[in-house]
Amino acid sequence: MSSPLRHTPALLSAISLGLLLAQAAAAKDLALLPPYGEHMVLQRDRPAVLQGEADAAQTVTVQWGGKRVTVKADASGRWSATLPARGAGGPHALEVQAGKSKLKLSDVWVGDVWLCAGQSNMEWPLKFTDGADEEIRSADAPSIRHMRVPLTANVAPQSILPAAPWVVGRAGQTGNFSAIGWYFARTLQAHQASHKQPVVPIGLLDVSWGGSHIETWFSRATALAREDLAGVVRALPASNANYASDKNAVVEKRVSAWQPNLDFKASDDPKMAEPGYDHSRWPTLKAPEVWESQGLADLDGIVWYRREITLTAAQAQGAATLSLGNIDDCDDSYVNGQRVGGFCQHDRARRHPVPAGLLKEGRNVIAVRVTDYGGGGGFYGDPALMRLETTAGHVALSGTWAARVVQAKLATQPSANDAPTLAFNAMVEPLRGLPVAGVIWYQGESNVGRAERYREDFPTLIREWRAHFAQPEMPFLWVQLAAFLPMADNNVNDAPWAELRDAQTATLSLPNTGMAIATDLGNANDIHPRNKRAVGERLARWLIDPANATGPRFVKATPKGKELVLDFDRRDLQVHGASLNGFALAQGDGPFKPAQARLENGRVIVWHPDLTAPDAVRFGWVNNPSESNLYDGSGLPARPFRTDARPLVTKGNRYQ
């Protein structure tokens, strides 16, 4: 038999040290977990569930509005306290105490909490919109608060939201607010004030991510139920660190294959800007077109571009302008070895002055060092904007450029679009059960190629989010995609953007939903229209006056000889322009043709001289429907529609 354990002084010291270390490991400072903190807005008329951390098993007391709630932290130090519901108002004080630690919040408001979700048009900050300077300078709405949830993705569902502050809507502080969220909130409060109603505080919780696909906003359970997504989700590594390591290995292998015999890990050489530098061994990239679509998928980092042009003596004389269009994200641009400009702003076209005397008759070299921090990288946008503007005419610069990767930025965590569920896991899952007023959503641009599938995906997301926030009837408002892409490329028989808009319209069949039409607010050359005020106002209109928030809605088409007579749900129709545009007709199995139309006694009459018995009509059924100019008396545009059931051009396209 072995001898009994003896509690020697050395052993007792070791045990004590172990206990102290264990206690130290379990000890946590008293803290509130995001989105709870100073300046926050809590949802009115519903119990608030306050969450935080303290020492393991420690008693935590919360005092709120004369009420005291006492709870105990669990073994990990997490605690949750349910506070009694309160009506709108503020500021209120809230105090949390655990042992000798105490937190005092003096600026807590109760009102409506709205989630601002989707991709870049919802994320778009106020400071980059029309009229931003005056709007930011004159902002005086301290009862509007904004919390920007940091862009964070994770391969596994998380329970804690990334930390971020609540920012108060005071003058000079609103520049980074979601612009649509800001105007949405301002419109609601302005309506309340003008109708002598109590002004309800509003908290804007911004969980949007530029360029994100709808699939990244699905939960793991939803993705696993989808045949085209389940395999991708099951294959995700166990941790973000493993994911980053695997992704970096793939990117490095891809870059090495794209530019064989060229070391992208070598130092970034400034000589690459010089006219005499030899780039004969470099591969090529087309511009404008992001490099991800040209064999460099998932690459973030630095790529040099070089282009040789030949100028006449007249073109080389005097000053010029180097116009490069949009570059994602940063550029350093050189002409014949001299830097002529550069900055970091992916949505701002480059126009760099070229001083007199720098250009030469004959051979000239333009070099651009492009740095991309995430998402698409390189040149993009309108090819016509890429040109050297000289006093003797323009020289086109779109087309093929020599290019070389000199640095691949290594990933430390996944990005939203690396796989389904990643943004939801980190930015929405931690909000489970949070009382909110509803969701405003602007997303879909990244799903245009899968528009037919969006007819199922979007309603699925809405149902899931309603369940996630424990609100089966939670209001869900969204923005229909704005007009985009060159008008010259419009095709009434091939319009994926129209199909996505139609999927958004179809989702209105769900209860407590609303859609702001934005077909008249777009920009052919910029996916980010700057008039976010009108978008926010139109979203708010769904809460203020839902019966008049949608614009004219098509009801039926009646044949009348060679014409179709169209009825809408309202008769106060207007034409904004000299003629009524945006309609197309088809007959039998024939193609749709742009049609003529007129307004007559509150109805629309449509015809085409080549069609004797048209039986199908489309309106605004193009990628860029900005010429579609049928409105109602309040200034809202008619939503795009079609009466035919022909197969969609995106039919069968699935996530890859």
XYZ file of C-alpha atoms in Angstrom:
656
model
C 0.000 0.000 0.000
C 1.314 3.396 -0.845
C 2.002 5.880 1.924
C -0.603 8.573 2.703
C -0.216 12.054 1.169
C 1.693 14.293 3.542
C 0.845 18.024 3.539
C 4.367 19.327 3.702
C 5.001 23.103 3.825
C 6.280 22.977 0.264
C 3.163 21.162 -0.912
C 0.871 23.564 0.950
C 2.668 26.504 -0.658
C 2.246 24.968 -4.089
C -1.462 24.382 -3.471
C -1.921 27.939 -2.232
C -0.067 29.335 -5.218
C -2.206 27.237 -7.536
C -5.388 28.506 -5.921
C -4.194 32.103 -6.157
C -3.338 31.663 -9.831
C -6.709 30.079 -10.494
C -8.465 32.925 -8.725
C -6.412 35.484 -10.636
C -7.290 33.772 -13.895
C -10.989 33.864 -12.998
C -10.925 37.437 -11.706
C -12.407 40.020 -14.038
C -12.929 43.731 -13.743
C -16.548 44.758 -13.389
C -17.666 45.738 -16.869
C -20.670 46.057 -19.126
C -20.560 44.139 -22.377
C -21.347 45.849 -25.703
C -23.732 47.205 -26.771
C -24.303 48.397 -23.206
C -22.420 51.450 -21.999
C -22.487 55.192 -21.413
C -24.716 57.149 -23.860
C -26.564 53.975 -24.851
C -30.215 53.800 -25.851
C -32.370 51.005 -24.423
C -35.546 49.877 -26.155
C -38.619 51.505 -24.661
C -41.573 49.622 -23.198
C -39.669 46.350 -23.003
C -37.541 44.830 -20.237
C -33.855 45.516 -20.863
C -31.405 42.661 -20.413
C -28.142 44.177 -19.203
C -25.052 41.969 -19.587
C -21.561 42.224 -18.177
C -18.580 40.603 -16.506
C -17.357 40.407 -12.916
C -15.468 37.958 -10.748
C -16.741 34.405 -10.958
C -19.787 33.786 -8.726
C -19.739 37.420 -7.555
C -22.987 39.154 -6.616
C -23.851 42.047 -8.935
C -26.393 44.738 -8.089
C -27.960 47.050 -10.684
C -29.890 50.159 -9.706
C -32.148 51.600 -12.372
C -34.944 54.099 -11.966
C -35.374 53.470 -8.261
C -35.399 49.697 -8.791
C -32.707 47.333 -7.569
C -31.889 44.054 -9.354
C -29.435 41.566 -7.875
C -27.879 38.676 -9.825
C -24.842 36.417 -9.504
C -22.075 36.009 -12.075
C -21.560 32.479 -13.387
C -18.347 30.461 -13.174
C -16.886 32.320 -16.149
C -17.725 35.731 -14.665
C -20.642 36.484 -17.010
C -23.817 37.969 -15.566
C -27.163 39.110 -16.919
C -29.727 41.351 -15.225
C -33.256 41.987 -16.500
C -34.317 45.578 -15.871
C -37.955 46.714 -15.730
C -39.404 48.317 -18.824
C -39.557 52.112 -19.057
C -41.125 54.589 -21.401
C -39.160 56.840 -23.733
C -37.027 59.545 -22.178
C -33.696 60.488 -20.679
C -31.098 61.045 -19.569
C -31.232 58.426 -16.826
C -28.633 57.215 -14.348
C -27.710 53.566 -13.990
C -25.393 52.065 -11.378
C -23.765 48.643 -11.278
C -21.895 47.355 -8.234
C -19.988 44.153 -7.497
C -18.007 44.006 -4.282
C -16.032 47.233 -4.019
C -16.220 47.891 -7.765
C -18.840 50.286 -9.052
C -19.894 51.574 -12.483
C -21.944 54.754 -12.804
C -23.618 55.734 -16.061
C -25.273 59.137 -16.130
C -26.402 59.446 -19.768
C -28.632 56.471 -20.545
C -31.699 57.051 -22.715
C -34.771 54.967 -23.431
C -36.322 55.053 -26.886
C -36.161 53.015 -30.090
C -33.140 50.942 -31.093
C -32.800 50.338 -34.830
C -30.321 47.946 -36.404
C -28.647 49.448 -39.489
C -27.601 46.423 -41.536
C -26.454 45.385 -45.001
C -23.490 46.434 -47.109
C -21.668 49.629 -48.031
C -24.631 51.847 -48.879
C -25.920 51.352 -45.332
C -22.397 51.601 -43.921
C -21.739 54.797 -45.915
C -20.802 57.573 -43.454
C -22.570 60.911 -43.343
C -19.313 62.775 -44.005
C -19.136 61.437 -47.587
C -22.661 62.421 -48.660
C -24.289 65.388 -50.370
C -24.520 68.381 -48.051
C -22.421 66.646 -45.401
C -20.482 69.658 -44.134
C -23.545 71.692 -43.237
C -25.433 68.678 -41.890
C -22.581 67.712 -39.559
C -21.934 71.306 -38.485
C -25.575 71.965 -37.644
C -26.376 68.593 -36.089
C -28.131 69.106 -32.775
C -29.866 65.867 -31.903
C -28.385 64.576 -28.637
C -31.208 62.063 -28.327
C -29.905 60.263 -31.443
C -26.968 57.966 -30.680
C -24.911 55.758 -32.959
C -22.776 52.709 -32.238
C -20.605 51.378 -35.057
C -19.957 47.695 -34.426
C -16.365 46.975 -35.564
C -16.045 44.851 -38.701
C -15.336 41.438 -37.257
C -15.828 37.971 -38.721
C -15.546 34.624 -36.976
C -15.727 30.986 -37.979
C -17.733 30.186 -34.828
C -20.720 31.903 -33.180
C -19.598 34.419 -30.561
C -21.303 35.544 -27.365
C -19.599 38.929 -26.939
C -19.868 41.812 -29.374
C -16.680 43.703 -30.304
C -16.310 46.791 -28.120
C -17.340 50.178 -29.485
C -18.601 53.471 -28.020
C -21.989 55.091 -28.388
C -21.578 58.505 -30.056
C -24.022 61.327 -29.324
C -25.567 63.198 -32.250
C -24.117 66.605 -31.478
C -22.646 69.178 -33.849
C -19.380 67.981 -35.347
C -19.718 64.414 -34.042
C -21.978 62.745 -36.614
C -19.595 62.395 -39.550
C -19.103 58.657 -39.047
C -22.775 57.873 -38.443
C -24.471 55.674 -41.018
C -25.855 58.409 -43.280
C -29.079 56.539 -43.996
C -29.496 55.765 -40.304
C -28.975 59.411 -39.395
C -31.522 60.775 -41.870
C -33.974 58.008 -40.954
C -33.779 58.993 -37.285
C -33.862 62.730 -37.989
C -36.962 62.343 -40.152
C -38.817 60.371 -37.486
C -37.993 62.901 -34.773
C -38.801 65.878 -37.012
C -42.228 64.394 -37.733
C -42.875 63.845 -34.045
C -41.851 67.404 -33.197
C -43.929 68.953 -36.001
C -47.010 67.029 -34.848
C -46.451 68.051 -31.220
C -45.739 64.449 -30.229
C -43.085 63.419 -27.692
C -39.739 63.067 -29.467
C -38.547 59.493 -29.006
C -34.777 58.976 -28.543
C -33.216 56.722 -31.188
C -30.229 54.414 -30.954
C -28.645 53.369 -34.264
C -26.765 50.086 -33.916
C -24.739 49.796 -37.122
C -23.831 46.220 -38.084
C -23.307 46.791 -41.832
C -20.257 45.632 -43.821
C -19.319 46.988 -47.258
C -19.495 44.460 -50.083
C -21.040 41.763 -47.923
C -23.121 39.000 -49.472
C -26.384 38.048 -47.829
C -24.965 34.595 -47.086
C -22.508 35.978 -44.533
C -25.497 37.293 -42.531
C -27.022 33.800 -42.168
C -26.627 31.811 -38.972
C -24.804 28.499 -39.004
C -28.091 26.600 -38.674
C -29.581 28.341 -41.705
C -26.453 27.815 -43.805
C -26.255 24.124 -42.896
C -29.826 23.702 -44.131
C -28.784 24.913 -47.582
C -27.242 22.380 -49.951
C -25.014 24.970 -51.646
C -23.738 26.408 -48.345
C -23.526 23.454 -45.976
C -20.289 22.028 -47.362
C -18.512 25.370 -47.155
C -19.569 25.915 -43.546
C -18.682 22.399 -42.435
C -15.215 22.825 -43.953
C -14.422 25.934 -41.904
C -11.401 25.511 -39.602
C -11.915 25.379 -35.863
C -10.518 28.850 -35.177
C -9.829 32.195 -36.807
C -6.095 31.590 -36.449
C -6.315 28.354 -38.396
C -8.479 30.019 -41.002
C -6.007 32.859 -41.497
C -3.093 30.448 -41.811
C -4.898 28.350 -44.406
C -6.043 31.406 -46.358
C -2.568 32.950 -46.412
C -1.089 29.753 -47.786
C -3.650 29.717 -50.602
C -3.101 33.389 -51.477
C 0.686 33.019 -51.514
C 0.426 29.985 -53.794
C -1.984 31.848 -56.082
C 0.271 34.906 -56.379
C 3.343 32.759 -57.054
C 1.499 30.998 -59.866
C 0.218 34.294 -61.296
C 3.689 35.845 -61.497
C 6.132 32.933 -61.742
C 9.807 33.715 -61.117
C 8.925 37.035 -59.471
C 9.325 37.199 -55.702
C 6.457 39.095 -54.122
C 8.143 38.899 -50.716
C 11.059 41.041 -51.868
C 11.258 44.634 -50.743
C 8.984 47.169 -52.398
C 11.331 48.845 -54.903
C 10.778 52.583 -55.607
C 12.729 52.111 -58.846
C 9.574 50.547 -60.287
C 8.344 54.109 -60.881
C 11.334 55.032 -63.065
C 11.040 55.111 -66.875
C 14.075 52.882 -67.351
C 12.859 50.071 -65.105
C 12.487 46.777 -67.006
C 8.989 45.323 -66.591
C 9.188 43.005 -69.597
C 8.798 39.893 -67.391
C 5.733 41.205 -65.583
C 2.303 39.679 -66.182
C -0.559 41.993 -67.104
C -3.849 43.228 -65.656
C -6.769 44.883 -67.397
C -7.837 48.264 -66.116
C -10.357 49.285 -64.993
C -11.133 45.922 -63.421
C -10.337 44.768 -59.896
C -7.515 42.245 -59.745
C -9.600 39.702 -57.790
C -11.430 38.867 -61.023
C -8.150 38.422 -62.919
C -6.502 35.581 -61.050
C -5.661 37.340 -57.780
C -8.689 36.420 -55.693
C -8.484 37.320 -51.981
C -5.320 39.372 -52.460
C -4.913 42.399 -50.224
C -1.589 44.187 -50.450
C 0.501 46.220 -52.900
C 0.562 45.930 -56.686
C 2.582 48.088 -59.078
C 1.053 48.958 -62.474
C 3.068 50.313 -65.422
C 1.928 51.577 -68.802
C 3.945 53.034 -71.716
C 2.375 55.609 -74.024
C 3.673 57.502 -77.042
C 2.981 61.225 -77.304
C 3.302 63.692 -80.129
C 5.224 66.908 -79.640
C 1.947 68.799 -79.277
C 0.641 66.383 -76.629
C 3.868 66.601 -74.648
C 3.804 70.372 -74.586
C 2.470 72.161 -71.515
C 0.734 70.874 -68.413
C -1.648 67.907 -68.382
C -3.921 65.914 -66.084
C -3.501 62.244 -65.247
C -7.044 60.900 -64.853
C -7.187 57.349 -63.528
C -10.794 56.925 -62.396
C -11.420 55.086 -59.135
C -8.730 53.065 -57.377
C -9.324 50.746 -54.429
C -7.913 51.769 -51.937
C -4.763 53.945 -52.262
C -2.554 55.138 -55.098
C 0.866 56.671 -55.558
C 0.968 57.822 -59.159
C 4.070 58.662 -61.185
C 4.749 60.095 -64.622
C 8.238 59.490 -65.995
C 9.509 58.737 -62.499
C 8.057 61.821 -60.786
C 5.208 61.449 -58.311
C 2.233 63.541 -59.418
C -0.262 62.597 -56.702
C -2.003 59.926 -54.699
C -4.394 59.396 -51.795
C -6.490 56.766 -50.023
C -10.191 56.915 -50.894
C -11.611 54.146 -53.004
C -14.719 56.046 -54.112
C -12.991 59.231 -55.285
C -11.779 59.491 -58.882
C -8.095 60.309 -59.335
C -7.207 63.477 -61.230
C -3.559 64.337 -60.699
C -1.952 67.457 -62.257
C 1.078 66.825 -64.454
C 3.400 69.869 -64.521
C 4.646 71.339 -67.780
C 7.954 69.899 -68.906
C 7.425 66.436 -67.424
C 5.944 64.831 -70.531
C 8.222 63.953 -73.473
C 7.683 63.564 -77.170
C 7.725 59.831 -77.867
C 7.896 57.259 -75.059
C 6.433 58.092 -71.619
C 5.876 55.809 -68.647
C 3.014 55.972 -66.163
C 3.452 53.949 -62.973
C 0.891 53.509 -60.206
C 1.554 51.831 -56.872
C -1.808 50.558 -55.586
C -2.396 49.535 -51.979
C -5.519 47.569 -51.108
C -6.590 46.910 -47.521
C -9.592 44.687 -48.152
C -12.290 43.775 -50.638
C -11.689 44.642 -54.283
C -8.296 45.963 -55.292
C -7.006 48.043 -58.195
C -8.694 50.172 -60.844
C -12.470 50.045 -61.300
C -15.318 52.093 -62.756
C -15.789 53.907 -66.051
C -13.032 53.172 -68.635
C -13.541 56.636 -70.135
C -12.194 58.198 -66.932
C -8.784 56.596 -67.465
C -6.919 59.007 -69.730
C -4.080 61.484 -69.966
C -5.632 64.862 -70.693
C -3.247 67.042 -72.694
C -3.672 70.392 -74.404
C -3.649 68.531 -77.722
C -6.259 65.932 -76.795
C -6.787 62.921 -74.583
C -4.799 59.677 -74.604
C -6.769 56.626 -73.446
C -5.236 54.659 -70.576
C -7.813 51.885 -70.153
C -6.783 48.443 -71.285
C -3.730 46.315 -70.530
C -1.120 47.334 -67.949
C 1.999 45.505 -66.841
C 1.539 44.586 -63.189
C 3.406 42.961 -60.333
C 2.482 42.013 -56.781
C 5.147 43.221 -54.365
C 3.365 42.585 -51.073
C 0.564 40.297 -49.960
C -1.071 41.434 -46.756
C -1.387 38.446 -44.460
C -4.800 37.839 -42.969
C -5.180 37.665 -39.199
C -8.874 36.759 -39.279
C -11.530 35.970 -41.890
C -13.350 38.668 -43.803
C -17.117 38.799 -44.180
C -17.314 37.229 -47.625
C -14.780 34.462 -47.085
C -17.631 32.088 -46.246
C -21.286 32.106 -45.195
C -22.129 32.915 -41.537
C -18.891 34.786 -40.715
C -20.345 38.275 -40.155
C -23.420 36.902 -38.389
C -21.260 34.874 -36.000
C -19.331 37.911 -34.759
C -21.679 40.877 -35.217
C -25.251 39.555 -34.882
C -25.098 36.368 -32.823
C -23.961 38.286 -29.682
C -27.128 40.410 -29.942
C -29.448 37.419 -29.533
C -32.681 38.488 -27.870
C -31.751 42.179 -27.718
C -34.942 44.278 -27.600
C -35.017 46.482 -30.722
C -37.567 48.536 -32.635
C -36.646 46.980 -35.972
C -34.137 46.709 -38.811
C -33.313 49.018 -41.722
C -31.452 47.109 -44.452
C -29.603 48.096 -47.634
C -28.000 45.115 -49.315
C -28.188 43.168 -52.544
C -25.564 44.652 -54.852
C -23.241 41.756 -54.034
C -25.995 39.218 -54.780
C -27.075 40.539 -58.177
C -25.561 37.525 -59.934
C -27.777 35.275 -57.775
C -30.907 37.412 -57.981
C -33.274 34.496 -58.539
C -31.962 32.820 -55.380
C -32.422 36.101 -53.471
C -36.189 35.580 -53.743
C -35.739 32.825 -51.154
C -32.672 34.123 -49.336
C -34.046 37.517 -48.323
C -37.278 36.259 -46.730
C -35.228 33.523 -45.040
C -32.935 36.128 -43.491
C -35.845 38.252 -42.272
C -37.551 35.285 -40.619
C -34.296 34.183 -39.027
C -33.443 37.621 -37.656
C -36.936 37.993 -36.241
C -36.492 34.692 -34.412
C -32.995 35.674 -33.313
C -34.265 38.871 -31.703
C -37.308 37.058 -30.296
C -39.686 39.360 -32.193
C -41.795 37.418 -34.743
C -43.330 40.628 -36.096
C -40.219 42.831 -35.899
C -40.445 45.647 -38.485
C -37.992 45.129 -41.323
C -37.493 47.967 -43.818
C -35.118 47.962 -46.767
C -33.925 49.986 -49.729
C -34.506 48.698 -53.227
C -31.297 48.862 -55.251
C -30.558 52.242 -56.806
C -29.839 52.701 -60.504
C -26.301 51.723 -61.510
C -24.138 50.937 -64.568
C -23.970 52.829 -67.890
C -27.308 53.630 -69.499
C -25.862 52.614 -72.859
C -25.564 49.026 -71.612
C -29.231 48.699 -70.593
C -30.962 45.629 -72.015
C -34.642 44.991 -71.301
C -34.087 41.277 -71.974
C -30.995 40.844 -69.790
C -31.053 42.800 -66.518
C -29.769 41.026 -63.370
C -30.151 44.233 -61.323
C -33.833 44.362 -62.248
C -34.202 40.759 -61.136
C -32.683 41.560 -57.728
C -35.042 44.533 -57.351
C -37.948 42.256 -58.210
C -36.841 39.796 -55.528
C -36.853 42.671 -53.044
C -40.371 43.633 -54.136
C -41.586 40.054 -53.757
C -40.386 40.042 -50.144
C -43.031 42.656 -49.301
C -45.383 39.687 -48.992
C -43.990 39.240 -45.471
C -45.894 41.196 -42.792
C -44.445 44.334 -41.193
C -42.078 45.036 -44.066
C -41.481 48.114 -46.190
C -39.311 49.067 -49.157
C -37.944 52.475 -50.114
C -37.683 52.920 -53.883
C -34.329 54.396 -54.968
C -34.301 53.871 -58.730
C -34.228 57.643 -59.222
C -31.338 58.244 -56.808
C -28.515 56.275 -58.422
C -25.307 57.072 -60.269
C -24.337 55.220 -63.436
C -20.641 55.259 -62.533
C -20.803 54.931 -58.759
C -22.502 52.164 -56.811
C -22.684 54.560 -53.847
C -25.182 57.343 -54.637
C -24.524 60.331 -52.384
C -28.118 61.429 -51.787
C -28.620 59.429 -48.623
C -31.037 62.010 -47.209
C -33.828 60.969 -49.579
C -33.202 57.288 -48.827
C -33.423 57.795 -45.061
C -36.533 59.931 -45.433
C -38.250 57.329 -47.615
C -37.502 54.575 -45.104
C -38.914 56.695 -42.279
C -42.029 57.318 -44.340
C -42.970 53.662 -43.861
C -43.409 54.372 -40.158
C -44.940 57.837 -40.539
C -47.399 57.221 -43.393
C -47.210 53.594 -44.598
C -50.223 53.927 -46.894
C -48.332 56.505 -48.964
C -44.767 55.229 -48.681
C -44.493 52.922 -51.652
C -45.050 54.980 -54.831
C -47.399 53.829 -57.621
C -47.925 50.048 -57.631
C -48.902 48.244 -60.835
C -52.279 46.451 -60.638
C -53.276 45.138 -64.057
C -52.816 45.425 -67.833
C -55.787 45.456 -70.204
C -55.356 44.934 -73.984
C -56.927 47.626 -76.166
C -56.163 47.100 -79.818
C -52.436 47.523 -80.349
C -52.029 49.068 -76.905
C -51.951 47.960 -73.298
C -53.800 50.027 -70.707
C -52.079 49.878 -67.322
C -53.842 50.482 -64.020
C -51.985 51.385 -60.842
C -53.173 51.464 -57.249
C -53.458 55.241 -57.379
C -54.554 57.780 -59.958
C -52.382 60.777 -59.026
C -49.743 59.695 -61.548
C -47.202 62.187 -62.853
C -44.511 62.229 -65.520
C -41.250 63.863 -64.495
C -40.026 64.965 -67.904
C -41.200 65.700 -71.410
C -42.204 62.097 -72.208
C -43.047 58.952 -70.248
C -40.136 56.518 -70.317
C -39.091 53.148 -68.950
C -41.635 50.759 -70.504
C -41.007 47.740 -72.736
C -43.444 45.425 -74.542
C -43.336 41.907 -75.927
C -45.681 39.801 -78.030
C -45.854 36.022 -77.880
C -42.379 34.556 -77.571
C -40.722 37.584 -79.116
C -38.181 39.772 -77.356
C -39.096 42.789 -75.280
C -38.740 46.106 -77.081
C -38.509 49.602 -75.578
C -42.008 51.031 -75.924
C -43.735 54.375 -76.095
C -46.114 55.437 -73.335
C -48.434 58.249 -72.356
C -50.474 59.204 -69.325
C -54.221 59.380 -69.847
C -56.876 59.908 -67.139
C -54.736 58.402 -64.412
C -53.780 55.362 -66.499
C -50.705 54.543 -68.566
C -51.118 53.623 -72.232
C -48.215 51.653 -73.756
C -47.589 50.681 -77.383
C -44.904 49.778 -79.913
C -45.340 50.419 -83.655
C -44.080 46.923 -84.568
C -46.366 45.007 -82.203
C -49.985 44.348 -83.156
C -51.082 42.514 -79.988
C -48.617 43.047 -77.143
C -49.297 40.746 -74.198
C -46.467 41.460 -71.724
C -45.082 44.668 -70.281
C -42.044 45.568 -68.226
C -41.249 48.822 -66.454
C -37.851 49.867 -65.187
C -36.618 46.392 -66.118
C -33.005 47.366 -66.816
C -29.861 47.601 -64.724
C -30.044 51.388 -64.688
C -33.705 52.508 -64.632
C -32.984 56.164 -63.904
C -34.883 57.201 -67.055
C -38.058 55.535 -65.715
C -40.007 58.633 -64.774
C -43.482 57.635 -63.572
C -44.208 59.137 -60.132
C -47.089 59.743 -57.772
C -48.292 63.122 -56.570
C -46.013 63.045 -53.529
C -42.864 62.591 -55.607
C -42.245 58.860 -55.110
C -41.240 56.831 -58.186
C -43.163 53.781 -59.366
C -41.474 50.512 -58.500
C -40.124 48.371 -61.386
C -42.273 45.418 -62.420
C -42.927 42.822 -65.112
C -46.077 40.905 -66.117
C -44.346 38.002 -67.877
C -43.051 34.774 -66.316
C -40.083 34.158 -68.591
C -37.047 32.452 -67.028
C -34.739 34.865 -65.238
C -31.228 35.326 -66.585
C -29.870 34.536 -63.099
C -31.891 31.319 -62.798
C -29.874 28.507 -61.260
C -26.938 30.676 -60.158
C -25.807 29.625 -56.703
C -23.217 30.576 -54.117
C -19.671 29.488 -54.946
